[in-house]
XYZ file of N, CA and C in Angstrom:
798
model
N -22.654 -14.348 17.925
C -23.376 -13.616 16.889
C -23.485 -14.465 15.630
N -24.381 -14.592 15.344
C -25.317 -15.412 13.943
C -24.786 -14.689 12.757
N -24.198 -15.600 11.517
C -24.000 -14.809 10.550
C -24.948 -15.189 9.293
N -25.787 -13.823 8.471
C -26.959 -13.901 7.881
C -26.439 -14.095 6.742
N -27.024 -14.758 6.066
C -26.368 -15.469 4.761
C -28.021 -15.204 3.749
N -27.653 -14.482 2.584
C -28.941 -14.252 1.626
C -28.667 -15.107 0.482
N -29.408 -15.796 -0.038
C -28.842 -16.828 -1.135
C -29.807 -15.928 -2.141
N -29.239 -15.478 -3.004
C -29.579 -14.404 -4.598
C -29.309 -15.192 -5.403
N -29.843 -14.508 -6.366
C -29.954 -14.391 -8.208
C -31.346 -14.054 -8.639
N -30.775 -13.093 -9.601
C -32.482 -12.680 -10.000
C -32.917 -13.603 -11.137
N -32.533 -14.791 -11.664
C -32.878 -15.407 -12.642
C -33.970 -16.308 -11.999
N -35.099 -17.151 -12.334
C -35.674 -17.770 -11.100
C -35.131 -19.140 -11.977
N -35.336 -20.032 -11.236
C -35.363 -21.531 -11.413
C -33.730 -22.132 -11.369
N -33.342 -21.371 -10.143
C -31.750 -21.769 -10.414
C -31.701 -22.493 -9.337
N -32.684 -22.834 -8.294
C -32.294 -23.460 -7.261
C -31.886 -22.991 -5.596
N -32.810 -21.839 -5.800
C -32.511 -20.984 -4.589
C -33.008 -21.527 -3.348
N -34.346 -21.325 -3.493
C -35.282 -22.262 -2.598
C -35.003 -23.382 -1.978
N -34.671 -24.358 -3.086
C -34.108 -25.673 -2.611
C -32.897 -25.458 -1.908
N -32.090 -24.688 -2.344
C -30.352 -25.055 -1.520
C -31.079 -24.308 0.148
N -32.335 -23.125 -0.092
C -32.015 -22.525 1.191
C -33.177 -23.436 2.172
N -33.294 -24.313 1.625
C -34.106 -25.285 2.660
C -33.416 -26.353 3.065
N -33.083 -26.705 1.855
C -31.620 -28.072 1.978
C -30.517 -27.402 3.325
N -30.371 -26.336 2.714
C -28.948 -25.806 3.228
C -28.632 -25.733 4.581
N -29.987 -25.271 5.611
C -30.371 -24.969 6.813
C -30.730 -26.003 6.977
N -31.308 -27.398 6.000
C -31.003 -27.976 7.302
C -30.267 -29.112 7.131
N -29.059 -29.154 6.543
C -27.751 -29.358 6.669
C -27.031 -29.073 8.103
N -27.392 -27.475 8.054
C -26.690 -26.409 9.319
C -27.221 -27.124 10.444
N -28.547 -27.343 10.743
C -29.190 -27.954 11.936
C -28.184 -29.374 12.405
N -28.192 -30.109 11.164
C -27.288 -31.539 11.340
C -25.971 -31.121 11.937
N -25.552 -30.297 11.616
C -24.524 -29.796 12.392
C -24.511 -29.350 13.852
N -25.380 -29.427 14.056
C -26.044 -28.687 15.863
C -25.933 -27.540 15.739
N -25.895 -27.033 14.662
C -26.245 -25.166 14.514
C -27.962 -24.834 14.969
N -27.996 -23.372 15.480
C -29.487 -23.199 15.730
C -29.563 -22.155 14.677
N -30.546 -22.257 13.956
C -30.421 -22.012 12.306
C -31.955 -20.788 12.452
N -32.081 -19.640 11.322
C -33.297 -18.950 11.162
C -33.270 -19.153 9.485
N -34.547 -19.392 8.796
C -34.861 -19.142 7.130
C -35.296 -18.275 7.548
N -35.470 -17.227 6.804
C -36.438 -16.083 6.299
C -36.843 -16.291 4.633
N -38.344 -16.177 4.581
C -38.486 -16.280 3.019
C -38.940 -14.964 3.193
N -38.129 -14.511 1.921
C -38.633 -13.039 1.000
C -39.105 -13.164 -0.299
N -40.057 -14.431 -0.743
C -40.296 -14.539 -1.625
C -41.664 -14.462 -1.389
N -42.478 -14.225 -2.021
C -44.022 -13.869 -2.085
C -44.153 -14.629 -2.503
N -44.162 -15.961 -3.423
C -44.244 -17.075 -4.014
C -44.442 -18.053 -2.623
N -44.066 -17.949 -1.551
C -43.748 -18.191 -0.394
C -43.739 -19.995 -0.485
N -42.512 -20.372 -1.438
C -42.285 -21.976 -1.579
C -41.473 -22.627 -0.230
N -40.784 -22.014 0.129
C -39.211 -21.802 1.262
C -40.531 -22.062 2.447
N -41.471 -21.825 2.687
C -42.410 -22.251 3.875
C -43.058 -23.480 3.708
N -44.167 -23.164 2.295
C -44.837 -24.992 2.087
C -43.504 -25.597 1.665
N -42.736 -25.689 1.695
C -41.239 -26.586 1.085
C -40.788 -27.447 2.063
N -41.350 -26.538 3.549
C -41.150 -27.028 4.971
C -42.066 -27.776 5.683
N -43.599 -27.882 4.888
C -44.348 -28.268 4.933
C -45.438 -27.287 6.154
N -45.253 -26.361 5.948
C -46.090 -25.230 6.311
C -47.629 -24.618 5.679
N -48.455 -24.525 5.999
C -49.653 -23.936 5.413
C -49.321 -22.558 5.332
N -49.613 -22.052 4.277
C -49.419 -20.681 3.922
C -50.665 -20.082 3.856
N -51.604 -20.583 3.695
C -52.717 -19.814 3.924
C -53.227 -19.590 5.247
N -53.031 -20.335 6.441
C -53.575 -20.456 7.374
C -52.633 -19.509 8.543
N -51.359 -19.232 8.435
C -50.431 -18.252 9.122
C -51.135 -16.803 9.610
N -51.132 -16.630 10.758
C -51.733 -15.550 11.580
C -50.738 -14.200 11.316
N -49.517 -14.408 10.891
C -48.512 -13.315 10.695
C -47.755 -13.815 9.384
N -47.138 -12.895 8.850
C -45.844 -13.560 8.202
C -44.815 -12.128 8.237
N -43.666 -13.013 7.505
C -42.624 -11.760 7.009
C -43.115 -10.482 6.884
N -44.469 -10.380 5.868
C -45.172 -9.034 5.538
C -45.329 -8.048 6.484
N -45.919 -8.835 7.505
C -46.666 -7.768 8.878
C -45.472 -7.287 9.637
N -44.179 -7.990 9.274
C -43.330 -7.383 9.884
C -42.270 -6.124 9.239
N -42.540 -6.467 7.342
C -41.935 -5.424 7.308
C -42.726 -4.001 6.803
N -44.126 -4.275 6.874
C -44.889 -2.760 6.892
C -45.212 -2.346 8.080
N -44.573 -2.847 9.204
C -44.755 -2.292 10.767
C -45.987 -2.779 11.327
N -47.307 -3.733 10.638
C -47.767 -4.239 11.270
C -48.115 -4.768 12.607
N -47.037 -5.735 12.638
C -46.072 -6.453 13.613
C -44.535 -5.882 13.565
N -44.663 -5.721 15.461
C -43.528 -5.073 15.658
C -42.393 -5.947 16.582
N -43.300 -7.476 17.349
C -42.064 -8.594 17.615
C -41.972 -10.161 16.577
N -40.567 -9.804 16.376
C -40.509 -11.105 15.512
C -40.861 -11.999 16.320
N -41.371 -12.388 17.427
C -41.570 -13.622 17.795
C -43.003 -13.476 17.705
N -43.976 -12.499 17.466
C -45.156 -13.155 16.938
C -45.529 -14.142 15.508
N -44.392 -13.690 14.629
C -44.203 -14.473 13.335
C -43.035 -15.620 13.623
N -42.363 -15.469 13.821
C -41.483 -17.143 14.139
C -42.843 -18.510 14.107
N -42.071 -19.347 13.452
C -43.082 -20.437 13.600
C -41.404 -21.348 13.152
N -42.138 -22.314 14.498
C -40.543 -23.168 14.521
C -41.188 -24.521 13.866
N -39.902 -24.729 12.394
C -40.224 -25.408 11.633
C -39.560 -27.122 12.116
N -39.034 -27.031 12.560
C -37.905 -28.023 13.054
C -37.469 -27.879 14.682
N -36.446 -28.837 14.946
C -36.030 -28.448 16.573
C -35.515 -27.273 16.761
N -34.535 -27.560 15.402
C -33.572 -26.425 16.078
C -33.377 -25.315 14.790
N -34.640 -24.990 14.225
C -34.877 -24.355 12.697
C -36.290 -23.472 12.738
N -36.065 -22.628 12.760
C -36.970 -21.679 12.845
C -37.423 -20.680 11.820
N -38.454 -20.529 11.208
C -38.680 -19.876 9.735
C -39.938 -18.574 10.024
N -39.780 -17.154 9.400
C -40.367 -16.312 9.339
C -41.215 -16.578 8.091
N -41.859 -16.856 8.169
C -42.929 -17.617 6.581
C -43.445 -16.008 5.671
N -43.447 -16.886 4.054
C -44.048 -15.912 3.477
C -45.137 -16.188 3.373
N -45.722 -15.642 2.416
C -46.870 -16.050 1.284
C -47.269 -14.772 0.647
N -48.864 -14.712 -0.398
C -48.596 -14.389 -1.393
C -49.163 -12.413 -0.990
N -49.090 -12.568 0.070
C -49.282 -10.916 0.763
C -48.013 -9.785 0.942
N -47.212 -11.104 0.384
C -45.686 -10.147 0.649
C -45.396 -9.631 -0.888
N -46.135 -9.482 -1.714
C -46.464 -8.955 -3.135
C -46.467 -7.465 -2.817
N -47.370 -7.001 -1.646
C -47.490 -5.845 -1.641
C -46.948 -4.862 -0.616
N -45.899 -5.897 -0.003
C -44.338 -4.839 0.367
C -43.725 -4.163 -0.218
N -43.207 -4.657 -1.372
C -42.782 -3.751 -1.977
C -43.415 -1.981 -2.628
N -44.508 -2.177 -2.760
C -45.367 -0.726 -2.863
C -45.004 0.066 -1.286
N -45.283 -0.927 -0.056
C -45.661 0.266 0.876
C -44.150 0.344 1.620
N -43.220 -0.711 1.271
C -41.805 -0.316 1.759
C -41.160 1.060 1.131
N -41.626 1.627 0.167
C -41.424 2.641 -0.913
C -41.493 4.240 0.362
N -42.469 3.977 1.151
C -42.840 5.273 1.767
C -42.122 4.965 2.946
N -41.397 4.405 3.632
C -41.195 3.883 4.693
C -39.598 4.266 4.723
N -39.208 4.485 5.600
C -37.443 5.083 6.519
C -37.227 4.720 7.357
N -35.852 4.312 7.015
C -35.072 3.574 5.714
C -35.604 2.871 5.004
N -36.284 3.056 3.918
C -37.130 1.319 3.169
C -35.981 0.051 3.376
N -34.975 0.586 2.982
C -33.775 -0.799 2.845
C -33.402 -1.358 4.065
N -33.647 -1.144 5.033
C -33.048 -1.492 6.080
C -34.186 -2.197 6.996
N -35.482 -1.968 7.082
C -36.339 -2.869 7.615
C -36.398 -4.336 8.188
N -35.837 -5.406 7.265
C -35.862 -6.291 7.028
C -34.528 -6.173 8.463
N -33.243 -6.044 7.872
C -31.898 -6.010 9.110
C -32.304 -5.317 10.800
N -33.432 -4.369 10.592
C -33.607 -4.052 12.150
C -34.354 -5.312 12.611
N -35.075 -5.655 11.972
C -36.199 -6.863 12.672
C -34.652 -7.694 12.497
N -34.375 -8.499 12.115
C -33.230 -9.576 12.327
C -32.641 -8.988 13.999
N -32.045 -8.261 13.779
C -30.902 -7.742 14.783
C -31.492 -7.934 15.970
N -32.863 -7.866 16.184
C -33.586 -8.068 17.702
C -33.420 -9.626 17.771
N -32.781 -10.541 17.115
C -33.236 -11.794 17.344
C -31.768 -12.832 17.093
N -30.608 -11.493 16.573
C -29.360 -12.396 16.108
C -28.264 -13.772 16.642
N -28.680 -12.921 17.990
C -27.984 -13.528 19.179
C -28.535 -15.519 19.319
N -29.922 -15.345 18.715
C -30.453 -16.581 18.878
C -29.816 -17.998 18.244
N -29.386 -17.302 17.445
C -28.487 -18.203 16.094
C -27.032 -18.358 15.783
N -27.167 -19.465 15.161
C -25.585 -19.794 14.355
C -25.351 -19.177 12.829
N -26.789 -19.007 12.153
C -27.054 -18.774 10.834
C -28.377 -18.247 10.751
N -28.201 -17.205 10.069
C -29.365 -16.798 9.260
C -29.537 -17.141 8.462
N -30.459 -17.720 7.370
C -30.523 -17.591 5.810
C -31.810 -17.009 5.101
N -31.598 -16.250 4.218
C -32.788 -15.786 3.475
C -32.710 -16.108 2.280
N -33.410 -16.234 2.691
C -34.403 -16.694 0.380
C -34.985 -15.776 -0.353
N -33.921 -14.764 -0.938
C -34.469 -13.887 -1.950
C -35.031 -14.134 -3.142
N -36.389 -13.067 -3.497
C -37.163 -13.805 -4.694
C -36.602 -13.181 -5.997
N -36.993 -13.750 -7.046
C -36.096 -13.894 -8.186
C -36.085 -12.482 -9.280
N -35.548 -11.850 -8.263
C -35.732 -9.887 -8.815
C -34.582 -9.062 -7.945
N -34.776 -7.948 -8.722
C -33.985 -6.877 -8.028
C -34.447 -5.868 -7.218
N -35.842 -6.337 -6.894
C -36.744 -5.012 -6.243
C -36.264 -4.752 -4.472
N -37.204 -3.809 -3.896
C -36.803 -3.974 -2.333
C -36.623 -4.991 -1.579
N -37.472 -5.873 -2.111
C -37.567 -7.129 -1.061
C -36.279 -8.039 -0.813
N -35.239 -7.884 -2.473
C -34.251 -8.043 -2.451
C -32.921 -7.372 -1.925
N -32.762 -6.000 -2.080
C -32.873 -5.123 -1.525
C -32.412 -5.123 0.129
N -33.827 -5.617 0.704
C -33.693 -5.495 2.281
C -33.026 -6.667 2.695
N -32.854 -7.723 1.731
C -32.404 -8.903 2.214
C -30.681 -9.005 1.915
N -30.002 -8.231 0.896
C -29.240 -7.933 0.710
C -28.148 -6.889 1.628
N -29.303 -5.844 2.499
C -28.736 -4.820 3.289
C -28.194 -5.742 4.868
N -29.434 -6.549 4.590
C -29.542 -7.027 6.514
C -28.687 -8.345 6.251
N -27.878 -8.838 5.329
C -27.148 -9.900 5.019
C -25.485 -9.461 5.598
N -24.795 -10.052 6.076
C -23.147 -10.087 5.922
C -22.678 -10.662 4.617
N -23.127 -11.806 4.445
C -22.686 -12.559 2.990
C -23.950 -12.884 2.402
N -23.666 -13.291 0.723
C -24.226 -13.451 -0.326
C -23.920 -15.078 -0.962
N -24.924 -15.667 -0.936
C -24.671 -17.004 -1.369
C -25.106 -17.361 -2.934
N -24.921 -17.515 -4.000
C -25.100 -17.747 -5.718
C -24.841 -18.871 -5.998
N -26.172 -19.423 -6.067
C -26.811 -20.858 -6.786
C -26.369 -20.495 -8.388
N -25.805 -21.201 -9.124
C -26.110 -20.806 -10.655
C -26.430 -22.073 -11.482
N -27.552 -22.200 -12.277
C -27.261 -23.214 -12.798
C -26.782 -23.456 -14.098
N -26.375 -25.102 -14.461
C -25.750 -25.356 -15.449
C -26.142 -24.322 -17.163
N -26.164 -24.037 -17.017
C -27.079 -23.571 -18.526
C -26.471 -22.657 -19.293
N -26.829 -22.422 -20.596
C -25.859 -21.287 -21.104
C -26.170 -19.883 -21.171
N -27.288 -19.192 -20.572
C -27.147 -18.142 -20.161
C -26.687 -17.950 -18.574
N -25.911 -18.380 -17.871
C -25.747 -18.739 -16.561
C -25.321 -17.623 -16.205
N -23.929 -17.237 -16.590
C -22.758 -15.980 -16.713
C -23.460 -14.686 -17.327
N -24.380 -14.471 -18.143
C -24.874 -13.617 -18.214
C -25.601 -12.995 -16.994
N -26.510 -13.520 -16.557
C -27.332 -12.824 -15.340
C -26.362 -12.903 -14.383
N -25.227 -13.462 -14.013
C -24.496 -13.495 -13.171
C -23.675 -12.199 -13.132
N -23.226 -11.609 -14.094
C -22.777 -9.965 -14.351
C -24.124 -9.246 -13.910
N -25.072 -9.625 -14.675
C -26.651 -8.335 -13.546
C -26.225 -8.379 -12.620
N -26.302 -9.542 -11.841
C -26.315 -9.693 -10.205
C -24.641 -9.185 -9.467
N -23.987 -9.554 -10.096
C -22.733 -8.797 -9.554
C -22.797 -7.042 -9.395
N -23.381 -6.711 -10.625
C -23.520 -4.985 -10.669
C -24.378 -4.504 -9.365
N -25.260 -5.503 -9.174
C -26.482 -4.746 -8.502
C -25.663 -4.790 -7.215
N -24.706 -6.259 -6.678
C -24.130 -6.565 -5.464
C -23.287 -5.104 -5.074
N -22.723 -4.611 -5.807
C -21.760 -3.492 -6.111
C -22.591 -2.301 -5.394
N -23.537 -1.897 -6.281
C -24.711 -0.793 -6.066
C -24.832 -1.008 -4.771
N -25.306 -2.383 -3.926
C -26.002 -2.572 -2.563
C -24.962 -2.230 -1.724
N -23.709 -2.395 -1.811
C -22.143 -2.229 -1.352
C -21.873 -0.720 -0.935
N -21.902 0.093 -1.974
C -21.701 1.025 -1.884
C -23.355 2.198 -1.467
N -24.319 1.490 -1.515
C -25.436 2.294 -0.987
C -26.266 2.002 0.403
N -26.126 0.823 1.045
C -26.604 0.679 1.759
C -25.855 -0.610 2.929
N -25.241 -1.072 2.464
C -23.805 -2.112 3.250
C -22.735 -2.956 2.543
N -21.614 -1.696 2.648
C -20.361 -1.722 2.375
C -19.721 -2.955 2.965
N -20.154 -3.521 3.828
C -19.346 -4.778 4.399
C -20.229 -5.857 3.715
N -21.004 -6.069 3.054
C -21.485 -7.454 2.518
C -20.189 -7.752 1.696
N -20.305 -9.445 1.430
C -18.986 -9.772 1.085
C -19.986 -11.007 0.374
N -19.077 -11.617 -0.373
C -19.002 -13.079 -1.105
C -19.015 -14.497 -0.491
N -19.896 -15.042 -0.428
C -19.999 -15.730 0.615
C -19.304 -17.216 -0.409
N -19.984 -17.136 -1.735
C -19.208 -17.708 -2.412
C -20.499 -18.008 -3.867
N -19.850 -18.422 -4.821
C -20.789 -18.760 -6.017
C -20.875 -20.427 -6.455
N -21.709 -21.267 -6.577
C -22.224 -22.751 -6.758
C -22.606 -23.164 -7.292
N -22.506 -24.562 -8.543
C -23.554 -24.758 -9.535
C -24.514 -25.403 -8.997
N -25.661 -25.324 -9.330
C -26.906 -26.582 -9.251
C -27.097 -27.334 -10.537
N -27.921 -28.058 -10.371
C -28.687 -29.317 -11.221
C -27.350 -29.050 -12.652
N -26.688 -29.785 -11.602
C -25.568 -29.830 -12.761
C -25.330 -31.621 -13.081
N -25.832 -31.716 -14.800
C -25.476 -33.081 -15.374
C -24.036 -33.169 -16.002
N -23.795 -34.096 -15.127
C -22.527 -34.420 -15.682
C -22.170 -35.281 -17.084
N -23.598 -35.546 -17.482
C -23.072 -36.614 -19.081
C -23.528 -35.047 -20.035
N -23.874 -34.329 -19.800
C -23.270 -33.136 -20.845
C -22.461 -32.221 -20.782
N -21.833 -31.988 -21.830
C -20.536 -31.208 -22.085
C -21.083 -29.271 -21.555
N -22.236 -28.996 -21.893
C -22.526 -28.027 -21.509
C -22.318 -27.839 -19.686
N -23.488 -28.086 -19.294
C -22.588 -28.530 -18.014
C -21.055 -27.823 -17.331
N -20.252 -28.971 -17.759
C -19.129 -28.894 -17.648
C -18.613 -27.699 -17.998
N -19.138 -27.024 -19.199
C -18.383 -25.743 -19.821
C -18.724 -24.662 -18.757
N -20.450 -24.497 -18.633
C -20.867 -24.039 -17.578
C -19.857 -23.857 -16.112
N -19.752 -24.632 -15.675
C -18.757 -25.153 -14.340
C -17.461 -24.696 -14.327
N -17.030 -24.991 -15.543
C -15.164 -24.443 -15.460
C -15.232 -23.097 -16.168
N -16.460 -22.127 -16.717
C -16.324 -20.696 -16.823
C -16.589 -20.120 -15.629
N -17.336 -20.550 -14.502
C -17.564 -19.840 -13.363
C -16.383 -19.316 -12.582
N -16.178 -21.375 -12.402
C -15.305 -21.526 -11.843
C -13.885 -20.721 -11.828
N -13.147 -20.418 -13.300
C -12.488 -19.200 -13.959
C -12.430 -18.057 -13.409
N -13.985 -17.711 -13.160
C -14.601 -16.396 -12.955
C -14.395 -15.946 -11.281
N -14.647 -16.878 -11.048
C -14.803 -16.397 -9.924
C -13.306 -16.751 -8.756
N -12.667 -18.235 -9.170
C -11.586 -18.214 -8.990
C -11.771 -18.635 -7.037
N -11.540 -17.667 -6.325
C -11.326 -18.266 -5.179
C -12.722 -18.046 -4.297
N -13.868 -17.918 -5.042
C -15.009 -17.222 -4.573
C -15.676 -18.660 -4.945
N -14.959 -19.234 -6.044
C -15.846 -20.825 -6.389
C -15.826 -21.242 -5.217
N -17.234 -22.156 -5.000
C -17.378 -23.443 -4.304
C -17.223 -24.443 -4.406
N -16.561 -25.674 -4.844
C -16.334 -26.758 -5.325
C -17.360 -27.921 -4.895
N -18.108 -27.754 -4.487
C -19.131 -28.557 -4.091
C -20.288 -27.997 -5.132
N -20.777 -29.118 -6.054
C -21.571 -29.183 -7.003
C -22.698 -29.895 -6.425
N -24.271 -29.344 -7.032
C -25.530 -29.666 -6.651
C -25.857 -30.734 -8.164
N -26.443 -31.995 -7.823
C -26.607 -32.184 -9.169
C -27.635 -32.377 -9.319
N -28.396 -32.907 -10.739
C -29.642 -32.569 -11.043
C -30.440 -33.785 -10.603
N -31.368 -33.896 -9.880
C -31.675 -34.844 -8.962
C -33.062 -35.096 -8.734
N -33.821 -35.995 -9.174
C -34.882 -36.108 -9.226
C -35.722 -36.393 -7.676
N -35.082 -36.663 -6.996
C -35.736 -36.543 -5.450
C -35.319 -34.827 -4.470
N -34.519 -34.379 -4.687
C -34.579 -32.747 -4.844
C -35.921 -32.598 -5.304
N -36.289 -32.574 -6.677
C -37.645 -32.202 -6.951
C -39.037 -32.530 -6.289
N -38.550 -33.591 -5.748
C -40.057 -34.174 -5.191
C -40.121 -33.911 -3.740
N -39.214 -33.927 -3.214
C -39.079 -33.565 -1.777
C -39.951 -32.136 -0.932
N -39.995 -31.365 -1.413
C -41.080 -30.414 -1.200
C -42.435 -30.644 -1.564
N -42.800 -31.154 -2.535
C -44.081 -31.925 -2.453
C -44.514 -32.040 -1.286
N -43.653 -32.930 -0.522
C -44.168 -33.730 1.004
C -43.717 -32.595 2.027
N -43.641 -31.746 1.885
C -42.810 -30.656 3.329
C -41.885 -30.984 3.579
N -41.192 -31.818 3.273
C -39.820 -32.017 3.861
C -38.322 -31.842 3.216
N -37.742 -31.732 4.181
C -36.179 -31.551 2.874
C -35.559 -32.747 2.619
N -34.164 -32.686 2.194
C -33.686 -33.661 1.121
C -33.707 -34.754 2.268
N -32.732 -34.464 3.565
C -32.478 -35.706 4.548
C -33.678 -36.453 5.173
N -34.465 -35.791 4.939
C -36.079 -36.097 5.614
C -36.548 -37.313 4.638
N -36.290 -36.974 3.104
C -37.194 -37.209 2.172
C -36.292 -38.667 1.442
N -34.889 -38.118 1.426
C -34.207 -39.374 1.247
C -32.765 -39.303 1.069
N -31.995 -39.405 2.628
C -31.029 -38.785 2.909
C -29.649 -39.552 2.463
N -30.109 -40.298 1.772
C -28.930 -41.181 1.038
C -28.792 -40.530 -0.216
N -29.960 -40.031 -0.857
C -29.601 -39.392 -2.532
C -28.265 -38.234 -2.693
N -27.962 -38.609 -3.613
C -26.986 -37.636 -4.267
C -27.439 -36.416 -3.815
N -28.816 -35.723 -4.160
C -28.904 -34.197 -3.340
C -29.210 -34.402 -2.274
N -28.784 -34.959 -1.531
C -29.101 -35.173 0.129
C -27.389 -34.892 0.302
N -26.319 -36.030 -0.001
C -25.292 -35.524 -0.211
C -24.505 -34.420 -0.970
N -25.090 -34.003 -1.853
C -24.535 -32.629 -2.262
C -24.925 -31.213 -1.247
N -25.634 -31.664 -0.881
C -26.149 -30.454 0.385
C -25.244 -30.362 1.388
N -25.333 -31.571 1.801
C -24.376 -31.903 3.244
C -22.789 -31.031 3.204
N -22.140 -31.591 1.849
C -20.880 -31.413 1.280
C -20.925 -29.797 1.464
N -21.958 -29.247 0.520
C -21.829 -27.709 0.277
C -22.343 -27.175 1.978
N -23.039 -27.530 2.794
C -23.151 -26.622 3.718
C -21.610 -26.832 4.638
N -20.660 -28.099 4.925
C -19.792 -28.503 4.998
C -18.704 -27.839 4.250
N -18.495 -27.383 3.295
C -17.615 -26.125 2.143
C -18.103 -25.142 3.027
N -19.076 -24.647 3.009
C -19.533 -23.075 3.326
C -19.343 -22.633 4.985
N -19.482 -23.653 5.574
C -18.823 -23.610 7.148
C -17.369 -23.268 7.562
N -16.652 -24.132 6.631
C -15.298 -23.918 6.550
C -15.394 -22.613 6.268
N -14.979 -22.306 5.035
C -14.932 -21.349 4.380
C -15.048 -19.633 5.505
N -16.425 -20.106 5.858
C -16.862 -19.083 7.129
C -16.345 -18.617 8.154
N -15.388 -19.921 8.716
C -14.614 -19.743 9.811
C -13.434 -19.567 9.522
N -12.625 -19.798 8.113
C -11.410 -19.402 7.814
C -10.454 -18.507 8.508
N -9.215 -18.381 8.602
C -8.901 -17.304 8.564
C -8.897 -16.312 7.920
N -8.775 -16.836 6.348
C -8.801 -15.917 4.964
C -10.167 -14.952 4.964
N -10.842 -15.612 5.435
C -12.448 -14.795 5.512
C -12.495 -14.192 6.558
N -11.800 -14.132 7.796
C -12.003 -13.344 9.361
C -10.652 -11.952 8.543
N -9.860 -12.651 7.902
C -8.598 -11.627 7.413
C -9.554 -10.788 6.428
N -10.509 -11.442 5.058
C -10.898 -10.103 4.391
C -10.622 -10.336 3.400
N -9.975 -11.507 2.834
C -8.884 -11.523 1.699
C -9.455 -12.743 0.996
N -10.598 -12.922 0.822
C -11.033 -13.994 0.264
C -12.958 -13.274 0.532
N -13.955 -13.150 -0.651
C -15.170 -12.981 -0.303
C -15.229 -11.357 -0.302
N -14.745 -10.835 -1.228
C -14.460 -9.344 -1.295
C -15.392 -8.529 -2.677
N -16.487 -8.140 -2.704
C -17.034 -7.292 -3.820
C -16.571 -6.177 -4.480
């Protein structure tokens, strides 16, 4: 059984996208058989993969207004062993018609569940809000993955997003857990930064990740071309900061502390 991993924050530009393209396919290098799901209507997590978004016969959408009723008409295999439910900019208007729909929150986790068995990892790419779309990606998740970046409102939206984690906990799946919290485009020749890093770190205590993303100018360009970091230039620092953190987050996964309960707790 595949464990679904949602990488959140409602702040945008923290690096979601990137870690959940990087991240999976890190997992692949590992000989994991890996699923993205983008829930972003922005639908970057697909052209990021080097996917046409306009030209897709299905996406995520058709599957969660009942459109489409087998995920394997939307699967489009991005890689060997990496397989992505694509967005684009039609998944804007899920959220209106998920509103009338029972369970709205749960949509997203029934379509997964027909397909779990296929995988080592799920990951979804939630878009940079608190609405359903987040929501469904949050319900149909086991764990929660938090990009944060260096900056000094960092810890602020990081309390939003904890409250809402709470709310999703207690309203719609009580077993989501902490998968863990991470900085990105973190510079190390400023002191901010750093302050950034060791308040999280504080904060969060055994939920930190110690594997830091840093701010990396081939990260940025790498989606340009469809491809991810190892594709694009697998020697860079974010080629290796990926590796490291999907390498942290594996561990971590298989722990005992995490099969016990006692580590990754909301």
């Amino acid at each position: 059984m595949s464990v679904v991993i949602a990488v959140a924050n409602q702040k945008g530009g923290v690096g979601k996208t990137t870690t959940c393209i990087n991240l999976v396919a890190a997992l692949e290098g590992q000989r994991n058989r890996v699923l993205l799901v983008d829930m972003d209507p922005q639908g970057n997590t697909t052209s990021g993969l080097g996917i046409d978004k306009k030209t897709l016969p299905h996406t995520i959408y058709d599957l969660l207004v009942g459109k489409v009723q087998d995920v394997g008409q939307v699967l489009v295999k991005a890689r060997p062993k990496l397989d992505l439910l694509p967005a684009n900019i039609n998944l804007v208007g899920a959220e209106l018609e998920l509103v009338e729909m029972f369970p709205r929150e749960q949509q997203l986790k029934n379509h997964i569940a027909t397909v779990r068995d296929r995988y080592n990892y799920i990951v979804i790419d939630c878009p940079p809000s608190l609405g359903l779309l987040t929501v469904n990606a949050l319900t149909a998740a086991d764990a929660v993955l938090v990009p944060v970046q260096a900056e000094y409102y960092a810890l602020e939206g990081l309390m939003q997003l904890m409250t809402t984690l709470g709310l999703v906990c207690k309203s719609s799946n009580p077993d989501l857990r902490l998968a863990g919290v991470f900085i990105t485009m973190f510079d190390s020749r400023t002191q901010l930064s750093k302050q950034v890093r060791d308040e999280v770190e504080w904060y969060f205590r055994e939920d930190f990740l110690k594997t830091i993303i840093p701010r990396n100018v081939r990260l940025s360009e790498a989606p340009s071309y469809g491809a991810t970091i190892f594709e694009y230039d697998k020697r860079s620092k974010g080629a290796n900061g990926y590796r490291l953190l999907a390498q942290e987050l594996t561990k971590r996964l298989e722990s005992q502390a995490w099969k016990d309960g006692t580590i990754g707790r909301l």
